[in-house]
Amino acid sequence: MRDAGVEDARLAALIRRGEHLAAYDLAYRRIERDGVSPAIAHAAVLCLARSGATDFARLEYARWRLGGDPDDAEAATLGARLLKDVALASSGARRRAFARASALRYAASDARHGGLYSAINVATMSLIAGDRDRARQAAEKVLSSTVVEGDATESYYALASRAEAQVLLGAPEAAAETLAQAIARSPQDYTAHASTLGQIDIILQELGAPNTWLAPLRPPRVAHFTGRIFNLPESRDQPTDPSARRTEALAAEMQGVLRTNRVGFAYGGLAAGADILWAEALVACGAELHVVLPTSVGSFVANSVAPFGQGWVRRFEACLACAQSVRLATKDPYAGDDQVFTYSSQFAIGCAILRAEALATEAVQLAVSGGDAQSNVAADLAYWAAAPRRQVILTLDRAPLRVAPRAQTAHPPTVMKAMLFVDVRGFGSLRDDQIPAFFGVVMAQIAQAVATLARKPEHIETWGDGVFLVFDQPADAAEAALAILAAHRRLNLRARGLPRWLALRIGGHYGPVHLLMNPILGNQAVVGSHVVVAARIEPNVAPGSVYVSEAFAGALATFHADRFRCGYVGRTKARRDFEPLSIFNVVRRECPDMRSCAR
């Protein structure tokens, strides 16, 4: 017999941590086992909405009849929120129409139940709908409300709502003061701060007003750190090059850079030299350290740490113990393919930019360079600058190290590819007499969507209801995924003799793969462990959605934040032979103003 109280607590904890997929799975299992209860159904739909599966969330909201009880305040505001999500993901007349519908739902909830949440959303959605008079009236109502002292969270949201209303009424100075008070009530709740800043950015965008005044109120910056490898003497008697004396000064300079730039989170490697110095400085300054390594830990130490002195190994181990998280670009040992080092650096850069977007703050790159145009550091700098974003570059004049070359492999090098797996939920439940219609309608629609792409896939495989597509660039794969999804949504399945609950699930990953000859079919095959990663994501996708790996989402955030928005939805289900990995939903970004999206 399961304890419902324990399950309720676990569900609430998962939602607080942002593990929307795991929370949805738990809620859905409860509904299947115990039947529909308003509280659990509400949690399930909320998790779907937060995971970007807006269409599916709206279907489940209707199927579970959550809007049927006018006395259920939470269900009423959830319905309004779903309409708001559609509005914010749309443009033009569709955006205004859904904003108007959302404002009406929030207004009805406000009239019946009251509360600042509904009132401030009436104001914001009325503004987006083009009804500025109603927006001002609703904002004035928020300001006329008394802020009731409660716990830190309640006080924060009450003051944040007032700040949003002040922005809407054209009083940014007052809003800045109010928002500062709100942040002081809950200073470490960066997720809440980011949500408020995002709402204010939306209002400012609609008003055509600047948002530079928000900069001091944003959470600490997120950094990507990189730097040159160098060695240190093993003993006082060992001769060193003169620049070794700069190491202590460099470490102090790094701490100054971190404090001046208000860095609170950072992602990078841990090679001997500047990487480890950055990591030590981050820990000393109280910032979160997130380590990204190209290979297994032991292999990385053997190739990028130990050859430069055992002192670096001890410092590496100390830094690793202080890391908030450790990511491996690949779990295999180094096998002679330097592509893994490039991939790891780009992965770390993407992680930093994704975190900055999630926190509504700025991303900055911190580097120690020696001016070598052919170095890995130079490649990191060029990759970052292509966006462009802020960089802080320290210099270290030191002769390049002559180290033994890494062992080479006889295998051809891997290449970076973006991969999609497309699957149709419900295919296995079709009757046999429905299969011809399925291929003539659903699969034909996918084929047509692929055929009309501006940048077509380099490789296609298909079996049953599954499709495997390979692209050179993540942006091309993302465009394809969203085009396929949109094409499927246009189908009238019921009119073609198919159940309307047939829905696409699309999973994607970006990583190094092998391009080899398939000896059975005699054509090219795209294979490797990263193909397996892409395949393992797809079963975790909410119907009607596109979910991708952190590496894929990071590449989109780095260069295409004006076109796509990626939000964390949780982790894949644990399997015995496959550790859970973070996944992100991908949606098209309709707003033309990128001030709230990429800084």
Coordinates of C-alpha atoms in Angstrom, one line a residue:
M1 CA 0.0 0.0 0.0
R2 CA 1.5 3.3 -1.1
D3 CA 1.6 6.3 1.3
A4 CA -0.2 9.1 -0.6
G5 CA 1.4 11.7 1.8
V6 CA 4.9 10.5 0.9
E7 CA 4.1 10.6 -2.8
D8 CA 2.6 14.1 -2.4
A9 CA 5.8 15.3 -0.7
R10 CA 8.0 13.7 -3.4
L11 CA 5.8 15.3 -6.2
A12 CA 6.1 18.7 -4.6
A13 CA 9.9 18.3 -4.2
L14 CA 10.3 17.4 -7.9
I15 CA 8.3 20.4 -9.0
R16 CA 10.4 22.7 -6.7
R17 CA 13.6 21.4 -8.3
G18 CA 12.3 21.9 -11.8
E19 CA 12.3 18.2 -12.6
H20 CA 9.1 18.6 -14.6
L21 CA 9.3 15.3 -16.5
A22 CA 9.8 13.2 -13.4
A23 CA 7.1 15.1 -11.6
Y24 CA 4.7 14.5 -14.5
D25 CA 5.5 10.8 -14.7
L26 CA 4.7 10.5 -10.9
A27 CA 1.5 12.4 -11.2
Y28 CA 0.3 10.5 -14.2
R29 CA 1.0 7.2 -12.5
R30 CA -1.1 8.4 -9.6
I31 CA -4.0 9.2 -11.9
E32 CA -3.8 5.9 -13.7
R33 CA -3.8 4.1 -10.3
D34 CA -6.2 6.1 -8.2
G35 CA -8.2 8.0 -10.8
V36 CA -8.4 11.7 -11.4
S37 CA -8.1 14.0 -8.4
P38 CA -8.0 17.8 -9.1
A39 CA -4.8 18.4 -7.2
I40 CA -2.8 15.6 -8.9
A41 CA -4.2 16.5 -12.4
H42 CA -3.3 20.1 -11.8
A43 CA 0.2 19.1 -11.0
A44 CA 0.5 16.9 -14.1
V45 CA -0.8 19.7 -16.4
L46 CA 1.4 22.3 -14.7
C47 CA 4.5 20.1 -15.3
L48 CA 3.5 19.6 -19.0
A49 CA 3.2 23.4 -19.4
R50 CA 6.5 24.1 -17.7
S51 CA 8.2 21.4 -19.9
G52 CA 7.0 23.3 -23.1
A53 CA 4.3 20.7 -24.1
T54 CA 1.7 23.4 -24.2
D55 CA -0.6 21.7 -26.8
F56 CA -0.6 18.4 -24.9
A57 CA -1.1 20.3 -21.6
R58 CA -4.2 22.0 -23.0
L59 CA -5.6 18.7 -24.1
E60 CA -5.1 17.1 -20.7
Y61 CA -6.5 20.1 -19.0
A62 CA -9.7 19.7 -21.0
R63 CA -9.7 15.8 -20.7
W64 CA -9.5 16.0 -17.0
R65 CA -12.0 18.8 -16.9
L66 CA -9.9 21.0 -14.7
G67 CA -11.7 24.2 -15.7
G68 CA -15.2 22.8 -14.7
D69 CA -15.3 24.0 -11.1
P70 CA -15.4 27.9 -10.9
D71 CA -14.5 27.6 -7.2
D72 CA -11.2 26.0 -7.9
A73 CA -8.9 29.0 -8.1
E74 CA -5.7 27.1 -9.0
A75 CA -7.4 25.3 -11.9
A76 CA -8.8 28.6 -13.2
T77 CA -5.4 30.4 -13.2
L78 CA -3.8 27.3 -14.7
G79 CA -6.2 27.5 -17.7
A80 CA -5.4 31.2 -18.0
R81 CA -1.7 30.4 -17.9
L82 CA -2.0 27.9 -20.7
L83 CA -3.5 30.6 -22.9
K84 CA -0.8 32.9 -21.9
D85 CA 1.9 30.4 -22.9
V86 CA 0.3 30.1 -26.4
A87 CA 0.2 33.9 -26.7
L88 CA 3.9 34.4 -25.7
A89 CA 4.9 31.7 -28.2
S90 CA 3.0 33.4 -31.0
S91 CA 3.1 36.6 -33.0
G92 CA 0.8 39.0 -34.7
A93 CA -3.0 38.5 -34.5
R94 CA -2.6 35.1 -32.9
R95 CA -0.5 36.5 -30.1
R96 CA -3.0 39.3 -29.4
A97 CA -6.0 36.9 -29.6
F98 CA -4.6 34.4 -27.1
A99 CA -3.4 37.3 -24.8
R100 CA -7.0 38.7 -24.8
A101 CA -8.4 35.2 -23.9
S102 CA -5.8 34.8 -21.2
A103 CA -6.6 38.2 -19.7
L104 CA -10.3 37.4 -19.6
R105 CA -9.6 34.1 -17.7
Y106 CA -7.3 35.9 -15.3
A107 CA -9.9 38.7 -14.8
A108 CA -12.6 36.1 -14.0
S109 CA -10.4 34.4 -11.5
D110 CA -9.5 37.8 -10.0
A111 CA -13.1 38.8 -9.7
R112 CA -14.0 35.5 -7.9
H113 CA -10.9 34.8 -5.9
G114 CA -8.8 37.9 -5.8
G115 CA -5.0 37.8 -5.4
L116 CA -2.1 39.7 -6.9
Y117 CA -1.1 36.8 -9.3
S118 CA -4.3 37.1 -11.3
A119 CA -4.4 40.9 -11.1
I120 CA -0.9 41.4 -12.5
N121 CA -1.4 38.9 -15.2
V122 CA -4.6 40.7 -16.2
A123 CA -2.4 43.8 -16.6
T124 CA 0.4 42.2 -18.6
M125 CA -1.9 40.1 -20.9
S126 CA -4.1 43.1 -21.6
L127 CA -1.0 45.1 -22.6
I128 CA 0.0 42.3 -25.0
A129 CA -3.6 42.1 -26.4
G130 CA -3.3 45.8 -27.2
D131 CA -5.8 47.0 -24.5
R132 CA -3.5 49.6 -22.7
D133 CA -6.4 51.2 -20.8
R134 CA -7.4 47.9 -19.2
A135 CA -3.7 47.2 -18.6
R136 CA -3.3 50.4 -16.7
Q137 CA -6.4 49.9 -14.7
A138 CA -5.3 46.4 -13.6
A139 CA -1.8 47.7 -12.8
E140 CA -3.3 50.5 -10.6
K141 CA -5.4 47.8 -8.8
V142 CA -2.2 45.9 -8.0
L143 CA -0.6 49.0 -6.6
S144 CA -3.6 49.8 -4.5
S145 CA -3.4 46.4 -2.8
T146 CA -1.8 46.1 0.6
V147 CA 1.4 44.0 0.8
V148 CA 0.7 41.5 3.5
E149 CA 3.8 40.4 5.3
G150 CA 4.2 36.6 5.0
D151 CA 7.1 34.3 4.6
A152 CA 10.0 35.2 2.3
T153 CA 8.4 33.7 -0.8
E154 CA 5.1 35.4 -0.3
S155 CA 6.7 38.8 0.4
Y156 CA 8.9 38.4 -2.6
Y157 CA 6.1 37.8 -5.0
A158 CA 3.9 40.5 -3.6
L159 CA 6.7 43.1 -4.1
A160 CA 7.6 41.7 -7.5
S161 CA 4.0 42.0 -8.6
R162 CA 4.1 45.7 -7.5
A163 CA 7.3 46.2 -9.4
E164 CA 5.8 44.8 -12.6
A165 CA 2.8 47.1 -12.2
Q166 CA 5.1 50.1 -11.7
V167 CA 6.9 49.2 -14.9
L168 CA 3.6 48.9 -16.8
L169 CA 2.6 52.4 -15.5
G170 CA 5.9 53.9 -16.8
A171 CA 7.7 54.3 -13.4
P172 CA 11.0 52.4 -13.8
E173 CA 12.8 54.2 -11.0
A174 CA 10.1 53.2 -8.5
A175 CA 10.0 49.7 -10.0
A176 CA 13.8 49.3 -9.5
E177 CA 13.5 50.3 -5.8
T178 CA 10.5 47.9 -5.3
L179 CA 12.3 45.0 -7.1
A180 CA 15.4 45.6 -5.0
Q181 CA 13.3 45.3 -1.9
A182 CA 11.8 42.0 -3.2
I183 CA 15.2 40.5 -4.0
A184 CA 16.3 41.4 -0.4
R185 CA 13.4 39.3 1.0
S186 CA 14.6 36.2 -0.9
P187 CA 18.2 37.0 -2.1
Q188 CA 19.2 33.5 -3.1
D189 CA 16.1 32.5 -5.0
Y190 CA 17.6 33.2 -8.5
T191 CA 14.9 31.2 -10.2
A192 CA 12.2 33.5 -8.9
H193 CA 14.3 36.6 -9.7
A194 CA 14.7 35.3 -13.3
S195 CA 11.0 34.7 -13.7
T196 CA 10.2 38.3 -12.5
L197 CA 12.9 39.8 -14.8
G198 CA 11.5 37.8 -17.7
Q199 CA 8.0 39.3 -17.1
I200 CA 9.4 42.8 -16.8
D201 CA 11.4 42.3 -20.0
I202 CA 8.2 41.3 -21.8
I203 CA 6.4 44.4 -20.5
L204 CA 9.3 46.7 -21.5
Q205 CA 9.4 45.1 -24.9
E206 CA 5.7 45.8 -25.4
L207 CA 6.1 49.4 -24.3
G208 CA 9.2 49.9 -26.4
A209 CA 11.1 51.0 -23.3
P210 CA 14.8 50.3 -22.5
N211 CA 15.7 47.6 -20.0
T212 CA 19.3 48.7 -19.1
W213 CA 18.2 49.8 -15.6
L214 CA 17.6 46.1 -14.8
A215 CA 21.3 45.2 -15.0
P216 CA 22.2 45.7 -11.3
L217 CA 19.2 43.7 -10.3
R218 CA 20.0 40.6 -12.3
P219 CA 21.5 37.5 -10.7
P220 CA 25.2 37.0 -10.7
R221 CA 26.8 36.5 -14.1
V222 CA 27.6 33.0 -15.6
A223 CA 31.1 32.5 -17.0
H224 CA 32.9 30.1 -19.3
F225 CA 36.5 29.8 -18.3
T226 CA 39.5 28.7 -20.3
G227 CA 43.2 29.1 -20.4
R228 CA 46.7 27.9 -21.3
I229 CA 48.3 24.8 -20.0
F230 CA 51.6 25.4 -18.2
N231 CA 53.7 23.5 -15.7
L232 CA 55.1 24.4 -12.3
P233 CA 58.4 23.3 -10.7
E234 CA 58.3 20.1 -8.6
S235 CA 60.9 21.5 -6.2
R236 CA 62.6 24.8 -5.4
D237 CA 65.8 23.5 -7.0
Q238 CA 64.2 22.8 -10.4
P239 CA 64.8 25.5 -12.9
T240 CA 61.7 27.2 -14.3
D241 CA 61.1 29.8 -17.0
P242 CA 61.0 33.4 -15.6
S243 CA 57.2 33.7 -16.1
A244 CA 56.5 31.1 -13.5
R245 CA 56.8 33.9 -10.9
R246 CA 53.6 35.4 -12.3
T247 CA 51.4 32.5 -11.3
E248 CA 50.6 33.8 -7.8
A249 CA 49.9 37.3 -9.2
L250 CA 47.8 35.7 -12.0
A251 CA 45.7 33.9 -9.3
A252 CA 45.1 37.2 -7.5
E253 CA 44.2 38.9 -10.8
M254 CA 41.7 36.2 -11.5
Q255 CA 39.9 36.7 -8.2
G256 CA 39.7 40.4 -9.0
V257 CA 38.2 39.7 -12.4
L258 CA 35.6 37.4 -10.8
R259 CA 34.6 40.0 -8.2
T260 CA 34.5 42.9 -10.6
N261 CA 32.3 41.0 -13.1
R262 CA 30.1 39.6 -10.3
V263 CA 30.5 36.0 -11.5
G264 CA 28.5 33.5 -9.5
F265 CA 28.5 30.4 -11.7
A266 CA 31.2 29.1 -14.1
Y267 CA 31.7 26.2 -16.5
G268 CA 35.0 24.9 -17.9
G269 CA 37.7 22.3 -17.9
L270 CA 40.4 21.4 -15.4
A271 CA 43.6 21.1 -17.3
A272 CA 46.9 21.9 -15.7
G273 CA 47.6 25.6 -15.6
A274 CA 45.1 28.3 -16.1
D275 CA 42.0 26.1 -15.9
I276 CA 42.8 25.0 -12.4
L277 CA 43.8 28.5 -11.4
W278 CA 40.4 29.7 -12.5
A279 CA 38.7 26.9 -10.6
E280 CA 40.6 27.7 -7.4
A281 CA 39.7 31.4 -7.8
L282 CA 36.0 30.6 -8.3
V283 CA 35.9 28.4 -5.2
A284 CA 37.8 31.1 -3.2
C285 CA 35.2 33.7 -4.3
G286 CA 32.3 31.5 -3.4
A287 CA 31.1 30.9 -6.9
E288 CA 29.6 27.7 -8.2
L289 CA 32.1 25.6 -10.1
H290 CA 30.8 23.3 -12.9
V291 CA 33.4 21.1 -14.5
V292 CA 33.1 19.8 -18.1
L293 CA 35.7 17.2 -19.2
P294 CA 36.2 15.8 -22.7
T295 CA 36.8 12.2 -21.6
S296 CA 36.7 9.9 -18.6
V297 CA 38.3 11.4 -15.6
G298 CA 41.2 9.1 -15.5
S299 CA 42.0 9.5 -19.1
F300 CA 41.8 13.3 -18.8
V301 CA 44.2 13.4 -15.9
A302 CA 46.6 11.2 -17.8
N303 CA 46.6 13.4 -20.8
S304 CA 46.0 17.0 -19.6
V305 CA 47.1 17.1 -16.0
A306 CA 49.7 14.6 -14.9
P307 CA 52.2 15.3 -17.7
F308 CA 52.7 18.8 -16.2
G309 CA 53.5 17.8 -12.7
Q310 CA 52.0 15.8 -9.8
G311 CA 51.3 19.1 -8.0
W312 CA 48.6 19.8 -10.6
V313 CA 47.1 16.4 -10.0
R314 CA 46.6 17.1 -6.3
R315 CA 45.0 20.5 -7.2
F316 CA 42.8 18.9 -9.8
E317 CA 41.4 16.5 -7.3
A318 CA 40.8 19.3 -4.8
C319 CA 38.9 21.3 -7.4
L320 CA 36.9 18.3 -8.6
A321 CA 35.8 17.7 -5.0
C322 CA 34.5 21.3 -4.8
A323 CA 32.6 21.2 -8.1
Q324 CA 28.9 21.6 -8.0
S325 CA 28.6 19.3 -11.0
V326 CA 30.8 17.3 -13.3
R327 CA 29.9 16.6 -17.0
L328 CA 31.7 14.3 -19.3
A329 CA 31.5 15.1 -23.0
T330 CA 32.3 11.5 -23.7
K331 CA 32.7 8.7 -21.1
D332 CA 35.4 6.9 -23.1
P333 CA 39.1 7.3 -22.6
Y334 CA 41.0 9.4 -25.1
A335 CA 41.6 7.4 -28.3
G336 CA 43.5 9.9 -30.4
D337 CA 40.7 12.0 -31.8
D338 CA 41.2 15.6 -30.8
Q339 CA 37.6 16.4 -31.8
V340 CA 36.6 15.5 -28.3
F341 CA 38.5 18.5 -26.8
T342 CA 36.8 20.9 -29.2
Y343 CA 33.4 19.3 -28.5
S344 CA 34.0 19.5 -24.7
S345 CA 34.9 23.2 -24.9
Q346 CA 31.8 24.0 -27.0
F347 CA 29.7 21.9 -24.6
A348 CA 31.0 24.0 -21.7
I349 CA 30.3 27.2 -23.5
G350 CA 26.7 26.1 -24.3
C351 CA 26.1 25.1 -20.6
A352 CA 27.2 28.6 -19.5
I353 CA 25.0 30.4 -21.9
L354 CA 22.0 28.2 -21.2
R355 CA 22.5 28.9 -17.4
A356 CA 22.7 32.6 -18.1
E357 CA 19.5 32.5 -20.1
A358 CA 17.7 30.5 -17.4
L359 CA 18.8 33.1 -14.8
A360 CA 18.0 36.1 -17.1
T361 CA 21.5 37.3 -16.6
E362 CA 24.7 37.9 -18.6
A363 CA 27.2 35.3 -19.8
V364 CA 30.9 36.2 -19.9
Q365 CA 34.0 34.4 -21.1
L366 CA 37.1 34.4 -18.9
A367 CA 40.4 33.4 -20.5
V368 CA 44.1 33.3 -20.0
S369 CA 45.9 33.5 -23.4
G370 CA 49.4 33.6 -24.6
G371 CA 48.6 34.9 -28.0
D372 CA 49.1 31.6 -29.8
A373 CA 46.6 31.7 -32.7
Q374 CA 46.7 27.9 -33.1
S375 CA 45.9 27.0 -29.5
N376 CA 42.8 25.6 -28.1
V377 CA 42.3 28.8 -26.1
A378 CA 42.3 30.8 -29.3
A379 CA 39.6 28.5 -30.7
D380 CA 37.5 29.0 -27.6
L381 CA 37.9 32.7 -27.9
A382 CA 36.9 32.7 -31.5
Y383 CA 33.9 30.4 -30.9
W384 CA 32.6 32.7 -28.2
A385 CA 33.3 35.9 -30.0
A386 CA 31.2 34.8 -33.0
A387 CA 28.0 35.5 -31.1
P388 CA 29.3 38.1 -29.8
R389 CA 29.3 38.3 -26.0
R390 CA 31.5 39.9 -23.3
Q391 CA 35.1 38.5 -22.9
V392 CA 37.8 39.2 -20.3
I393 CA 41.2 38.1 -21.5
L394 CA 44.3 37.9 -19.3
T395 CA 47.7 37.4 -20.8
L396 CA 50.5 35.1 -19.7
D397 CA 53.8 35.4 -21.6
R398 CA 55.2 32.0 -21.5
A399 CA 56.9 29.9 -24.1
P400 CA 54.7 27.1 -25.4
L401 CA 55.2 23.8 -23.7
R402 CA 56.8 21.0 -25.6
V403 CA 55.0 17.9 -24.5
A404 CA 54.8 14.4 -25.9
P405 CA 52.1 14.2 -28.5
R406 CA 49.0 12.3 -27.6
A407 CA 48.7 8.8 -28.9
Q408 CA 47.0 8.7 -32.3
T409 CA 44.5 6.1 -33.4
A410 CA 44.2 4.3 -36.7
H411 CA 40.4 5.0 -36.8
P412 CA 39.2 7.9 -38.9
P413 CA 38.3 11.0 -36.8
T414 CA 34.7 11.7 -35.8
V415 CA 32.7 14.5 -37.1
M416 CA 30.1 16.7 -35.4
K417 CA 26.5 16.1 -36.4
A418 CA 23.0 17.1 -35.1
M419 CA 20.6 14.1 -35.0
L420 CA 16.9 13.8 -34.6
F421 CA 14.8 10.8 -33.8
V422 CA 11.1 11.1 -34.7
D423 CA 8.5 8.8 -33.3
V424 CA 4.7 8.7 -33.2
R425 CA 3.0 8.1 -29.9
G426 CA 0.1 5.7 -30.2
F427 CA 1.4 3.9 -33.3
G428 CA 1.5 0.6 -31.5
S429 CA -2.2 0.9 -30.5
L430 CA -3.4 1.2 -34.1
R431 CA -5.5 -1.6 -35.6
D432 CA -4.0 -3.3 -38.6
D433 CA -6.6 -1.9 -41.0
Q434 CA -5.5 1.7 -39.9
I435 CA -1.8 1.1 -40.9
P436 CA -2.2 2.0 -44.6
A437 CA -3.9 5.3 -43.6
F438 CA -1.2 6.0 -41.1
F439 CA 1.5 5.7 -43.7
G440 CA -0.5 7.6 -46.3
V441 CA -1.3 10.4 -44.0
V442 CA 1.1 10.7 -41.0
M443 CA 4.3 9.4 -42.6
A444 CA 3.5 11.2 -45.9
Q445 CA 3.1 14.5 -44.0
I446 CA 6.5 14.0 -42.4
A447 CA 8.0 13.2 -45.8
Q448 CA 6.5 16.4 -47.3
A449 CA 7.8 18.5 -44.4
V450 CA 11.3 17.1 -44.9
A451 CA 11.2 17.6 -48.7
T452 CA 10.3 21.3 -48.3
L453 CA 13.2 22.1 -45.9
A454 CA 15.6 24.8 -47.0
R455 CA 18.5 22.8 -45.6
K456 CA 17.7 19.1 -46.0
P457 CA 19.2 16.3 -43.9
E458 CA 22.4 14.7 -44.9
H459 CA 21.3 11.2 -43.9
I460 CA 17.8 9.6 -43.4
E461 CA 16.8 6.3 -42.1
T462 CA 13.3 5.0 -41.2
W463 CA 11.6 2.0 -39.8
G464 CA 8.0 1.6 -38.8
D465 CA 6.9 4.9 -37.3
G466 CA 10.5 6.0 -36.5
V467 CA 12.6 8.4 -38.5
F468 CA 16.3 9.2 -38.0
L469 CA 17.6 12.5 -39.5
V470 CA 21.1 13.8 -39.5
F471 CA 22.2 17.4 -40.1
D472 CA 25.5 19.3 -40.2
Q473 CA 24.2 22.1 -37.9
P474 CA 22.0 22.1 -34.8
A475 CA 20.0 25.1 -36.2
D476 CA 19.1 23.2 -39.3
A477 CA 18.0 20.2 -37.2
A478 CA 15.9 22.4 -35.0
E479 CA 14.2 24.0 -37.9
A480 CA 13.4 20.6 -39.3
A481 CA 12.0 19.3 -36.0
L482 CA 9.7 22.3 -35.6
A483 CA 8.6 22.1 -39.3
I484 CA 7.7 18.4 -38.9
L485 CA 5.9 19.1 -35.7
A486 CA 3.9 22.0 -37.2
A487 CA 3.0 19.9 -40.3
H488 CA 1.6 17.1 -38.1
R489 CA -0.5 19.6 -36.1
R490 CA -2.2 20.7 -39.3
L491 CA -3.5 17.2 -39.9
N492 CA -7.2 16.4 -39.4
L493 CA -6.6 12.8 -38.2
R494 CA -10.1 12.0 -37.3
A495 CA -11.3 12.9 -40.8
R496 CA -8.8 10.4 -42.2
G497 CA -9.9 7.5 -40.0
L498 CA -7.1 7.9 -37.5
P499 CA -7.3 8.6 -33.7
R500 CA -6.6 12.3 -32.9
W501 CA -4.3 11.3 -30.1
L502 CA -1.5 10.3 -32.5
A503 CA 1.2 12.7 -31.6
L504 CA 4.9 13.2 -32.6
R505 CA 7.8 13.0 -30.2
I506 CA 11.1 14.3 -31.4
G507 CA 14.4 13.9 -29.6
G508 CA 17.7 15.5 -30.6
H509 CA 21.4 15.5 -29.8
Y510 CA 24.5 17.1 -31.1
G511 CA 27.8 15.3 -30.8
P512 CA 30.7 13.5 -32.6
V513 CA 29.8 10.5 -34.7
H514 CA 31.4 8.0 -37.0
L515 CA 30.6 8.0 -40.7
L516 CA 31.2 4.5 -41.8
M517 CA 30.2 2.2 -44.6
N518 CA 27.4 -0.2 -43.8
P519 CA 28.7 -3.6 -45.0
I520 CA 25.2 -5.0 -45.3
L521 CA 23.4 -2.3 -47.2
G522 CA 26.5 -0.9 -48.9
N523 CA 25.7 2.8 -48.0
Q524 CA 26.9 5.2 -45.4
A525 CA 26.0 4.7 -41.7
V526 CA 26.0 7.3 -38.9
V527 CA 27.0 5.4 -35.8
G528 CA 28.5 5.9 -32.4
S529 CA 27.7 6.4 -28.7
H530 CA 26.2 9.8 -29.4
V531 CA 23.7 8.3 -31.8
V532 CA 22.5 6.2 -28.8
V533 CA 22.2 9.4 -26.7
A534 CA 19.8 10.9 -29.3
A535 CA 17.8 7.7 -29.4
R536 CA 17.5 7.5 -25.6
I537 CA 16.1 11.1 -25.4
E538 CA 13.1 10.5 -27.7
P539 CA 11.1 8.1 -25.4
N540 CA 11.2 10.8 -22.7
V541 CA 9.6 13.5 -24.9
A542 CA 6.1 14.8 -24.0
P543 CA 3.8 14.2 -27.0
G544 CA 3.8 17.1 -29.4
S545 CA 7.2 18.4 -28.3
V546 CA 10.9 18.6 -29.3
Y547 CA 13.4 17.8 -26.6
V548 CA 17.1 17.9 -27.0
S549 CA 20.3 17.3 -25.1
E550 CA 22.2 20.0 -23.2
A551 CA 24.9 20.0 -25.9
F552 CA 22.3 20.6 -28.7
A553 CA 20.4 23.2 -26.6
G554 CA 23.7 24.9 -25.8
A555 CA 24.7 25.2 -29.4
L556 CA 21.3 26.8 -30.2
A557 CA 21.6 29.2 -27.3
T558 CA 25.2 30.2 -28.3
F559 CA 24.4 31.2 -31.9
H560 CA 20.7 31.1 -32.5
A561 CA 19.0 32.5 -29.4
D562 CA 17.1 35.0 -31.7
R563 CA 15.4 32.0 -33.4
F564 CA 15.0 29.3 -30.7
R565 CA 14.3 29.2 -27.0
C566 CA 15.4 26.2 -25.0
G567 CA 14.1 25.5 -21.5
Y568 CA 15.2 22.8 -19.0
V569 CA 12.5 20.2 -18.5
G570 CA 14.2 17.6 -16.4
R571 CA 16.3 14.4 -16.9
T572 CA 15.8 11.3 -18.9
K573 CA 14.6 8.2 -17.0
A574 CA 17.4 6.2 -15.4
R575 CA 18.3 3.0 -17.1
R576 CA 20.8 0.3 -16.0
D577 CA 23.2 1.0 -18.9
F578 CA 22.5 4.7 -19.4
E579 CA 22.7 7.5 -16.8
P580 CA 20.1 10.2 -16.8
L581 CA 20.9 13.3 -18.8
S582 CA 19.5 16.8 -18.8
I583 CA 17.1 17.6 -21.6
F584 CA 15.6 20.8 -22.9
N585 CA 12.5 21.7 -24.9
V586 CA 12.9 23.6 -28.1
V587 CA 10.4 26.2 -29.3
R588 CA 10.5 28.9 -31.9
R589 CA 11.2 32.3 -30.5
E590 CA 8.6 34.7 -31.9
C591 CA 9.6 37.9 -30.2
P592 CA 11.9 40.0 -32.4
D593 CA 13.4 41.8 -29.4
M594 CA 16.3 39.8 -27.9
R595 CA 17.0 41.9 -24.9
S596 CA 15.4 39.3 -22.5
C597 CA 16.9 36.4 -24.4
A598 CA 20.6 36.9 -24.9
R599 CA 22.8 39.2 -23.0

